[in-house]
CSV table of C-alpha atoms in Angstrom, one decimal:
chain,number,residue,atom,x,y,z
A,1,MET,CA,-52.7,16.7,38.5
A,2,GLY,CA,-50.1,15.4,36.4
A,3,VAL,CA,-46.6,14.6,37.4
A,4,TRP,CA,-44.1,17.4,36.6
A,5,ARG,CA,-41.6,16.8,34.0
A,6,PRO,CA,-38.5,19.4,33.6
A,7,THR,CA,-37.5,20.2,30.1
A,8,ASN,CA,-34.0,20.2,29.2
A,9,ARG,CA,-33.3,23.3,30.3
A,10,GLN,CA,-35.1,23.4,33.8
A,11,ALA,CA,-33.2,19.7,34.1
A,12,GLU,CA,-29.8,21.7,33.4
A,13,GLY,CA,-30.9,24.4,35.9
A,14,LEU,CA,-31.6,21.7,38.6
A,15,VAL,CA,-28.3,20.2,38.4
A,16,LEU,CA,-26.6,23.4,38.4
A,17,LEU,CA,-28.1,24.3,41.3
A,18,ALA,CA,-27.8,21.3,42.8
A,19,VAL,CA,-24.3,21.5,42.6
A,20,GLY,CA,-24.1,24.9,43.7
A,21,GLY,CA,-25.7,24.1,46.5
A,22,ALA,CA,-23.5,21.2,47.5
A,23,LEU,CA,-20.3,23.7,47.5
A,24,LEU,CA,-22.3,26.4,49.6
A,25,VAL,CA,-22.9,23.0,52.0
A,26,ALA,CA,-18.9,22.2,51.7
A,27,ALA,CA,-18.2,25.8,52.1
A,28,SER,CA,-20.1,26.1,55.7
A,29,LEU,CA,-18.6,23.3,57.2
A,30,ALA,CA,-15.2,24.5,55.9
A,31,VAL,CA,-15.8,27.7,57.5
A,32,SER,CA,-17.4,26.3,60.9
A,33,GLY,CA,-14.5,23.7,61.6
A,34,VAL,CA,-17.0,20.9,61.1
A,35,LEU,CA,-14.6,20.1,57.8
A,36,ARG,CA,-11.0,20.2,57.6
A,37,TRP,CA,-9.3,21.0,54.3
A,38,SER,CA,-6.7,18.6,55.6
A,39,ASP,CA,-9.5,16.1,55.5
A,40,VAL,CA,-10.2,17.2,52.0
A,41,LEU,CA,-6.8,17.2,50.8
A,42,ARG,CA,-6.1,13.9,52.0
A,43,TRP,CA,-9.8,12.6,50.8
A,44,LEU,CA,-8.7,13.9,47.4
A,45,ARG,CA,-5.6,12.2,47.3
A,46,SER,CA,-7.4,9.2,48.0
A,47,TRP,CA,-10.2,9.2,45.4
A,48,GLY,CA,-9.7,12.3,43.3
A,49,PRO,CA,-8.6,10.0,40.7
A,50,LEU,CA,-11.7,8.1,40.8
A,51,ALA,CA,-14.1,11.0,41.0
A,52,GLY,CA,-12.4,12.9,38.3
A,53,LEU,CA,-12.8,9.9,36.0
A,54,ALA,CA,-16.7,9.9,37.1
A,55,LEU,CA,-16.9,13.5,36.7
A,56,VAL,CA,-15.3,13.0,33.2
A,57,ALA,CA,-18.2,10.0,32.4
A,58,PHE,CA,-20.8,12.1,33.4
A,59,VAL,CA,-19.5,14.9,31.0
A,60,CYS,CA,-19.5,12.3,28.1
A,61,VAL,CA,-22.9,11.1,28.8
A,62,VAL,CA,-24.8,14.6,28.9
A,63,VAL,CA,-22.6,15.8,25.9
A,64,GLY,CA,-23.6,12.5,24.0
A,65,ALA,CA,-27.2,12.8,25.2
A,66,ARG,CA,-27.5,16.3,24.2
A,67,ALA,CA,-25.4,15.4,20.2
A,68,VAL,CA,-28.4,12.4,20.4
A,69,ARG,CA,-31.2,14.6,21.0
A,70,GLY,CA,-30.0,17.4,18.6
A,71,GLY,CA,-29.4,15.1,15.8
A,72,ARG,CA,-33.3,14.2,15.6
A,73,GLY,CA,-34.6,16.2,12.6
A,74,GLY,CA,-31.3,17.8,11.5
A,75,PRO,CA,-28.8,20.1,13.1
A,76,ARG,CA,-29.8,22.4,16.0
A,77,ALA,CA,-29.6,26.0,15.4
A,78,VAL,CA,-27.0,27.7,17.7
A,79,GLN,CA,-28.2,28.8,20.7
A,80,PRO,CA,-26.4,32.2,22.2
A,81,ILE,CA,-24.7,31.8,25.9
A,82,ARG,CA,-27.1,32.0,29.1
A,83,TRP,CA,-26.6,34.0,31.4
A,84,TRP,CA,-26.3,31.5,33.9
A,85,VAL,CA,-23.4,30.0,32.3
A,86,PHE,CA,-21.7,33.1,33.3
A,87,ALA,CA,-23.1,33.0,36.7
A,88,ALA,CA,-21.5,29.5,37.0
A,89,ALA,CA,-18.1,30.4,35.5
A,90,ALA,CA,-17.8,33.2,37.9
A,91,VAL,CA,-19.0,31.2,40.9
A,92,LEU,CA,-16.7,28.5,40.1
A,93,VAL,CA,-13.2,31.0,39.4
A,94,VAL,CA,-14.2,32.7,42.8
A,95,GLY,CA,-15.1,29.2,44.5
A,96,MET,CA,-11.6,27.7,43.0
A,97,THR,CA,-9.8,30.9,44.2
A,98,TRP,CA,-11.0,30.9,47.4
A,99,ALA,CA,-10.6,27.3,48.2
A,100,GLY,CA,-7.0,27.5,46.8
A,101,VAL,CA,-6.2,30.2,49.0
A,102,SER,CA,-7.7,28.4,51.9
A,103,GLY,CA,-6.5,25.2,51.4
A,104,PHE,CA,-2.8,26.8,51.0
A,105,LEU,CA,-3.0,28.7,54.1
A,106,THR,CA,-3.8,26.0,56.2
A,107,LEU,CA,-0.8,23.8,55.1
A,108,VAL,CA,1.7,26.7,56.4
A,109,PRO,CA,2.3,27.6,60.0
A,110,PRO,CA,0.2,30.9,60.8
A,111,THR,CA,3.1,32.5,62.5
A,112,ASP,CA,5.1,32.8,59.3
A,113,PRO,CA,4.1,35.6,57.1
A,114,VAL,CA,6.5,35.3,54.0
A,115,ALA,CA,4.9,31.5,53.7
A,116,ARG,CA,1.5,32.8,54.2
A,117,LEU,CA,2.1,35.6,51.7
A,118,GLU,CA,3.3,32.6,49.0
A,119,ALA,CA,0.3,30.7,50.2
A,120,VAL,CA,-2.1,33.6,49.0
A,121,LYS,CA,0.1,34.2,45.8
A,122,THR,CA,-0.5,30.6,44.8
A,123,GLY,CA,-4.2,30.4,45.6
A,124,LEU,CA,-4.9,33.7,43.4
A,125,ALA,CA,-2.4,31.9,40.9
A,126,VAL,CA,-5.1,28.6,41.0
A,127,GLY,CA,-8.0,31.3,40.5
A,128,GLY,CA,-5.6,32.9,37.4
A,129,GLY,CA,-5.5,29.1,35.9
A,130,ALA,CA,-8.9,28.7,36.2
A,131,VAL,CA,-9.8,32.6,34.3
A,132,ALA,CA,-7.7,31.3,31.7
A,133,GLY,CA,-9.1,27.9,31.4
A,134,MET,CA,-12.5,29.8,30.6
A,135,ALA,CA,-11.6,32.3,28.4
A,136,LEU,CA,-9.7,29.3,26.8
A,137,LEU,CA,-13.3,27.5,26.8
A,138,PHE,CA,-14.8,30.7,25.4
A,139,THR,CA,-12.6,31.3,22.9
A,140,ALA,CA,-12.6,28.0,21.1
A,141,ARG,CA,-16.3,28.3,20.9
A,142,LYS,CA,-16.1,31.3,19.1
A,143,GLN,CA,-13.8,30.0,17.1
A,144,TRP,CA,-15.6,26.7,16.4
A,145,LEU,CA,-18.8,29.4,15.8
A,146,SER,CA,-16.6,31.2,12.9
A,147,GLU,CA,-15.4,28.2,11.3
A,148,ARG,CA,-19.3,27.1,11.0
A,149,THR,CA,-20.3,30.3,9.3
A,150,GLN,CA,-17.8,29.8,6.9
A,151,VAL,CA,-18.8,26.3,6.3
A,152,HIS,CA,-22.4,27.4,5.5
A,153,THR,CA,-21.5,30.3,4.1
A,154,GLU,CA,-19.2,27.9,1.4
A,155,THR,CA,-21.9,25.3,1.2
A,156,ASP,CA,-24.4,28.5,0.3
A,157,ALA,CA,-22.1,29.5,-1.8
A,158,THR,CA,-21.6,26.1,-3.6
A,159,GLU,CA,-25.3,25.5,-4.0
A,160,ARG,CA,-26.3,28.7,-5.8
A,161,ARG,CA,-23.5,28.0,-8.0
A,162,VAL,CA,-25.0,25.2,-8.8
A,163,ALA,CA,-28.2,26.3,-9.2
A,164,ASP,CA,-26.9,28.6,-11.7
A,165,LEU,CA,-25.3,26.6,-13.9
A,166,LEU,CA,-28.7,24.1,-13.8
A,167,HIS,CA,-30.2,26.8,-14.8
A,168,ASN,CA,-28.1,27.8,-17.4
A,169,ALA,CA,-27.9,24.5,-18.8
A,170,VAL,CA,-31.6,23.7,-19.0
A,171,GLU,CA,-32.1,27.2,-20.5
A,172,GLN,CA,-29.5,26.2,-23.1
A,173,PHE,CA,-30.5,22.8,-23.4
A,174,GLY,CA,-34.3,23.7,-23.9
A,175,THR,CA,-33.8,26.4,-26.3
A,176,ASP,CA,-35.4,26.8,-29.8
A,177,LYS,CA,-32.0,28.0,-31.0
A,178,ASP,CA,-29.7,25.6,-33.4
A,179,THR,CA,-28.7,22.2,-32.7
A,180,LEU,CA,-25.6,22.8,-31.6
A,181,VAL,CA,-26.6,25.5,-29.0
A,182,ARG,CA,-28.8,22.2,-27.3
A,183,LEU,CA,-25.7,20.1,-28.0
A,184,GLY,CA,-24.0,22.6,-25.7
A,185,GLY,CA,-26.6,22.7,-23.0
A,186,LEU,CA,-26.6,18.9,-22.8
A,187,SER,CA,-22.8,18.6,-22.3
A,188,ALA,CA,-23.2,21.5,-19.4
A,189,LEU,CA,-25.7,18.9,-17.8
A,190,GLU,CA,-23.4,16.1,-18.3
A,191,LEU,CA,-20.4,17.9,-16.7
A,192,LEU,CA,-22.6,19.2,-13.9
A,193,GLY,CA,-23.9,15.6,-12.8
A,194,GLN,CA,-19.8,14.5,-13.2
A,195,GLU,CA,-19.1,16.9,-11.0
A,196,HIS,CA,-21.8,16.8,-8.4
A,197,PRO,CA,-22.8,13.5,-7.8
A,198,ASP,CA,-26.0,14.6,-6.0
A,199,MET,CA,-27.3,16.6,-9.3
A,200,ARG,CA,-26.7,13.1,-11.3
A,201,GLN,CA,-30.2,11.6,-10.6
A,202,ILE,CA,-31.8,15.5,-11.8
A,203,VAL,CA,-29.7,15.2,-14.6
A,204,VAL,CA,-30.8,12.0,-15.8
A,205,ASN,CA,-34.3,13.1,-15.0
A,206,LEU,CA,-34.3,16.4,-17.5
A,207,VAL,CA,-32.6,14.3,-20.0
A,208,CYS,CA,-35.2,11.5,-19.6
A,209,GLU,CA,-37.9,14.1,-20.0
A,210,SER,CA,-36.2,15.7,-23.0
A,211,LEU,CA,-36.6,12.5,-24.6
A,212,VAL,CA,-40.1,11.9,-23.6
A,213,LEU,CA,-40.8,15.4,-25.3
A,214,GLY,CA,-38.9,14.7,-28.3
A,215,HIS,CA,-36.5,16.5,-30.4
A,216,PRO,CA,-36.9,18.0,-33.7
A,217,HIS,CA,-33.4,16.9,-34.4
A,218,VAL,CA,-32.1,13.6,-34.4
A,219,GLN,CA,-28.7,14.3,-33.3
A,220,VAL,CA,-30.1,16.1,-30.0
A,221,SER,CA,-31.7,12.8,-29.1
A,222,ARG,CA,-29.3,10.2,-29.9
A,223,ALA,CA,-26.6,12.8,-28.0
A,224,ALA,CA,-29.0,12.3,-24.8
A,225,GLN,CA,-29.7,8.7,-25.5
A,226,ARG,CA,-25.8,8.3,-25.4
A,227,LEU,CA,-25.6,10.3,-22.0
A,228,LEU,CA,-27.4,8.0,-20.3
A,229,THR,CA,-25.7,4.9,-21.5
A,230,THR,CA,-22.0,6.5,-21.2
A,231,HIS,CA,-22.7,7.0,-17.7
A,232,LEU,CA,-25.3,4.1,-17.2
A,233,ARG,CA,-22.6,1.4,-18.3
A,234,ARG,CA,-20.3,-0.5,-15.7
A,235,THR,CA,-17.4,-1.0,-17.2
A,236,SER,CA,-17.2,3.5,-18.0
A,237,ASP,CA,-14.7,5.2,-16.0
A,238,GLN,CA,-17.6,7.9,-15.4
A,239,HIS,CA,-20.1,5.2,-14.2
A,240,TRP,CA,-23.2,6.7,-12.1
A,241,THR,CA,-24.4,4.4,-9.6
A,242,GLY,CA,-28.0,4.3,-8.3
A,243,ILE,CA,-30.3,5.9,-11.0
A,244,ASP,CA,-33.5,5.6,-11.9
A,245,LEU,CA,-35.1,6.1,-15.3
A,246,ASN,CA,-38.4,7.1,-16.6
A,247,LEU,CA,-39.0,6.9,-20.1
A,248,THR,CA,-42.2,6.6,-20.2
A,249,GLY,CA,-43.9,7.3,-23.7
A,250,ALA,CA,-40.3,8.0,-25.0
A,251,HIS,CA,-39.3,7.7,-29.0
A,252,LEU,CA,-35.9,6.1,-28.6
A,253,VAL,CA,-34.0,5.2,-32.1
A,254,ASP,CA,-31.3,2.5,-31.8
A,255,PHE,CA,-31.5,2.3,-27.7
A,256,ASP,CA,-28.1,0.7,-26.9
A,257,LEU,CA,-28.6,-0.2,-23.0
A,258,SER,CA,-26.3,-2.8,-22.8
A,259,ASP,CA,-24.0,-3.4,-19.7
A,260,CYS,CA,-25.8,-0.9,-18.4
A,261,VAL,CA,-26.8,-0.7,-14.5
A,262,VAL,CA,-29.9,0.6,-13.5
A,263,ARG,CA,-32.4,1.0,-10.6
A,264,THR,CA,-35.8,1.3,-11.8
A,265,ALA,CA,-36.5,1.6,-15.6
A,266,VAL,CA,-39.8,2.6,-16.7
A,267,PHE,CA,-40.3,2.4,-20.0
A,268,THR,CA,-44.2,2.2,-20.2
A,269,ASN,CA,-45.5,3.1,-23.8
A,270,ALA,CA,-42.2,3.7,-25.5
A,271,HIS,CA,-41.6,3.5,-28.6
A,272,PHE,CA,-38.2,1.6,-30.3
A,273,THR,CA,-37.2,2.1,-33.3
A,274,GLY,CA,-34.0,0.5,-35.1
A,275,ALA,CA,-32.1,-2.4,-33.3
A,276,ALA,CA,-32.5,-2.0,-29.9
A,277,THR,CA,-30.2,-3.7,-27.0
A,278,PHE,CA,-30.2,-4.5,-23.7
A,279,ARG,CA,-27.4,-7.4,-23.5
A,280,GLY,CA,-26.0,-7.6,-20.2
A,281,ALA,CA,-28.3,-5.2,-18.8
A,282,GLN,CA,-28.8,-5.3,-14.8
A,283,PHE,CA,-32.1,-3.9,-13.5
A,284,THR,CA,-31.6,-3.9,-9.7
A,285,GLU,CA,-35.1,-3.3,-8.9
A,286,VAL,CA,-38.3,-2.9,-11.0
A,287,ALA,CA,-38.3,-2.7,-14.9
A,288,VAL,CA,-41.4,-2.1,-16.5
A,289,PHE,CA,-41.9,-2.2,-20.6
A,290,ARG,CA,-45.9,-2.1,-20.1
A,291,ASP,CA,-47.5,-0.9,-23.9
A,292,ALA,CA,-43.8,-0.6,-25.0
A,293,ARG,CA,-43.3,-1.5,-28.8
A,294,PHE,CA,-40.1,-2.5,-30.4
A,295,THR,CA,-40.2,-2.6,-34.3
A,296,ALA,CA,-37.2,-3.9,-34.9
A,297,VAL,CA,-34.7,-6.6,-33.4
A,298,VAL,CA,-34.1,-6.5,-29.8
A,299,THR,CA,-32.1,-8.7,-27.3
A,300,PHE,CA,-32.3,-9.2,-23.7
A,301,SER,CA,-29.2,-11.6,-23.6
A,302,GLY,CA,-27.4,-12.3,-20.5
A,303,ALA,CA,-30.0,-9.4,-18.6
A,304,THR,CA,-30.7,-10.0,-15.0
A,305,PHE,CA,-33.8,-8.2,-13.8
A,306,ALA,CA,-33.5,-8.6,-9.7
A,307,GLY,CA,-37.0,-7.6,-9.1
A,308,ASN,CA,-40.3,-7.8,-11.2
A,309,ALA,CA,-40.4,-7.5,-14.7
A,310,GLU,CA,-43.5,-6.3,-16.4
A,311,PHE,CA,-44.0,-6.9,-20.2
A,312,THR,CA,-48.0,-6.6,-20.3
A,313,GLY,CA,-48.9,-5.6,-23.5
A,314,THR,CA,-45.6,-5.1,-25.0
A,315,ARG,CA,-45.7,-5.6,-29.0
A,316,PHE,CA,-42.4,-7.0,-30.2
A,317,ASP,CA,-42.4,-6.7,-34.7
A,318,ALA,CA,-39.2,-8.4,-35.2
A,319,GLU,CA,-37.1,-11.2,-33.2
A,320,VAL,CA,-37.1,-11.0,-29.6
A,321,THR,CA,-33.8,-12.5,-27.5
A,322,PHE,CA,-34.0,-13.7,-23.9
A,323,ASP,CA,-31.3,-16.3,-24.0
A,324,SER,CA,-29.6,-16.6,-20.8
A,325,ALA,CA,-31.4,-13.8,-19.4
A,326,GLY,CA,-32.3,-14.0,-15.1
A,327,PHE,CA,-35.5,-13.0,-13.9
A,328,GLY,CA,-35.6,-13.0,-10.3
A,329,GLY,CA,-39.4,-11.4,-9.1
A,330,VAL,CA,-42.6,-11.4,-10.9
A,331,THR,CA,-42.7,-11.8,-14.7
A,332,SER,CA,-45.2,-10.9,-16.8
A,333,PHE,CA,-45.5,-11.2,-20.7
A,334,HIS,CA,-49.5,-11.5,-20.1
A,335,ARG,CA,-50.9,-9.7,-23.5
A,336,ALA,CA,-47.7,-9.5,-25.0
A,337,ASN,CA,-47.7,-10.0,-28.9
A,338,PHE,CA,-44.4,-11.5,-30.5
A,339,ALA,CA,-44.6,-10.9,-34.7
A,340,GLY,CA,-41.4,-12.6,-34.8
A,341,VAL,CA,-39.2,-15.5,-33.2
A,342,ALA,CA,-39.1,-15.1,-29.5
A,343,ILE,CA,-36.0,-17.2,-28.1
A,344,PHE,CA,-36.0,-18.1,-24.3
A,345,ALA,CA,-33.2,-20.4,-24.6
A,346,SER,CA,-31.2,-21.0,-21.1
A,347,THR,CA,-33.6,-17.9,-19.8
A,348,ASP,CA,-34.2,-18.4,-15.8
A,349,PHE,CA,-37.2,-17.8,-14.5
A,350,ARG,CA,-37.0,-17.4,-10.7
A,351,GLY,CA,-40.4,-16.0,-9.3
A,352,SER,CA,-43.7,-17.0,-10.9
A,353,THR,CA,-43.9,-16.1,-14.7
A,354,SER,CA,-46.8,-15.6,-16.9
A,355,PHE,CA,-47.6,-15.7,-20.5
A,356,ALA,CA,-51.4,-15.7,-20.2
A,357,GLU,CA,-53.3,-14.3,-23.6
A,358,SER,CA,-49.9,-13.8,-25.2
A,359,THR,CA,-50.0,-14.4,-29.0
A,360,GLY,CA,-47.4,-14.6,-31.6
A,361,ASP,CA,-46.8,-15.7,-34.9
A,362,ALA,CA,-44.0,-18.3,-34.5
A,363,THR,CA,-43.0,-21.1,-32.1
A,364,PRO,CA,-40.8,-19.7,-29.2
A,365,ASN,CA,-37.8,-21.1,-28.2
A,366,PHE,CA,-37.6,-22.5,-24.6
A,367,PHE,CA,-34.6,-24.8,-24.9
A,368,ARG,CA,-32.9,-25.2,-21.2
A,369,VAL,CA,-35.2,-22.6,-20.0
A,370,ARG,CA,-35.4,-22.8,-16.2
A,371,CYS,CA,-38.7,-22.5,-14.5
A,372,ALA,CA,-38.7,-22.3,-10.4
A,373,THR,CA,-42.5,-22.6,-10.8
A,374,ALA,CA,-44.8,-23.7,-13.5
A,375,VAL,CA,-45.6,-20.7,-16.4
A,376,ASN,CA,-48.9,-19.5,-16.7
A,377,PHE,CA,-49.9,-20.0,-20.5
A,378,ARG,CA,-53.3,-19.3,-19.9
A,379,ASP,CA,-55.3,-18.3,-22.9
A,380,ALA,CA,-51.7,-18.0,-25.1
A,381,ARG,CA,-51.6,-18.9,-28.7
A,382,LEU,CA,-47.9,-18.5,-29.9
A,383,GLY,CA,-47.4,-19.9,-33.6
A,384,ALA,CA,-49.8,-23.1,-33.8
A,385,LEU,CA,-49.4,-23.8,-29.8
A,386,GLY,CA,-51.9,-23.3,-27.5
A,387,GLN,CA,-52.1,-23.6,-23.8
A,388,SER,CA,-51.7,-27.4,-23.3
A,389,GLU,CA,-49.4,-27.6,-26.2
A,390,LEU,CA,-46.8,-24.9,-24.7
A,391,ASP,CA,-46.9,-26.3,-21.1
A,392,SER,CA,-45.8,-29.8,-23.2
A,393,LEU,CA,-43.2,-27.4,-24.9
A,394,VAL,CA,-41.6,-26.2,-22.1
A,395,ALA,CA,-41.7,-29.5,-20.1
A,396,ALA,CA,-40.0,-31.4,-22.8
A,397,GLN,CA,-37.3,-28.3,-23.2
A,398,ARG,CA,-37.0,-27.3,-19.6
A,399,ALA,CA,-33.4,-27.8,-17.6
A,400,VAL,CA,-33.5,-29.2,-14.1
A,401,VAL,CA,-33.6,-26.4,-11.8
A,402,GLU,CA,-31.2,-26.1,-9.0
A,403,PRO,CA,-32.2,-24.5,-5.9
A,404,ARG,CA,-29.6,-22.9,-4.7
A,405,ARG,CA,-27.3,-21.8,-7.9
A,406,SER,CA,-28.3,-20.0,-11.1
A,407,PHE,CA,-26.1,-18.8,-13.6
A,408,TRP,CA,-25.6,-15.5,-12.2
A,409,GLY,CA,-24.5,-16.8,-8.5
A,410,TRP,CA,-27.7,-16.1,-6.3
């Protein structure tokens, strides 16, 4: 037979029963003469403030526990006032009225009818004050419910309006009509993201998906790219923070992500036509360029990769520059192909770095490169240099690593 554990509602009922029982016992003692009201008043004068403070502390603990319990799993639904609340309020009012009348009658001589009448009036006034207090509490609850309903109504209206705006903008952006209509839809998406920060990642996802699917009009693709770079550039007064990019398989023309801040960037199988610029870009988590292709000059000068950076299978058809770039996590150029010159001057590799099986037509530049660990050149062939020659080249050109300092302040 298990131990009985009351529910929250049963526990509240038990507390009310205990309080009511204590009040009934006190009333019985007072009626029987065992407990005199003068003694009660004397006790209240002596211990009343402390008892009041204890009562307030108890109420705070109960309310706090209910708030914490209600915060788990989202806000609690509003419950109707239970019958025992009204019953307890009625008992409290009657008890206070009776206690007030009885208490004040003990303070006046029984032979003075005028004084006894005033004592009764004062006791009834105490009961009236209790009624007014209860009415004030119920009125406050009614007002709170009204305001809560108003807030929910306004929130629902805002969400519906945002959903309608998003639907119309997407419909306009994805239409088969002329370029101006699509550009108008793109502007509507941008305005939606600017006015509603919680919609920004959704807007970025839609723009990225449009670039992945491709547009027959180059103007629309370039405008979509500008939308991303404008709001990701940290110097912009319309900068959007905490944004992820997923441009897997996208065809990007003259892509410029310079001085932009991106949380996670995925460019797997992306095709970059024209010069691509990532100068000063910051990737705060992961950057993936697996099997991407750069057909023209590309620069990552001064870019920082706080997390892992993957260039596995990436093709660089022209010169690529990583000078003064910083890699904080695992960096992989495994099977990368460098058709032009690869410049890693003053590059800082803080994690493990691999150029295994990478190939190239020109000798890379590792002047003053910083490497926290040995670089893996297994089966690599860059220019006329194999694994051992590349190891020697890095050893000859590398700078001294300072464990507690790097150029970006880590």
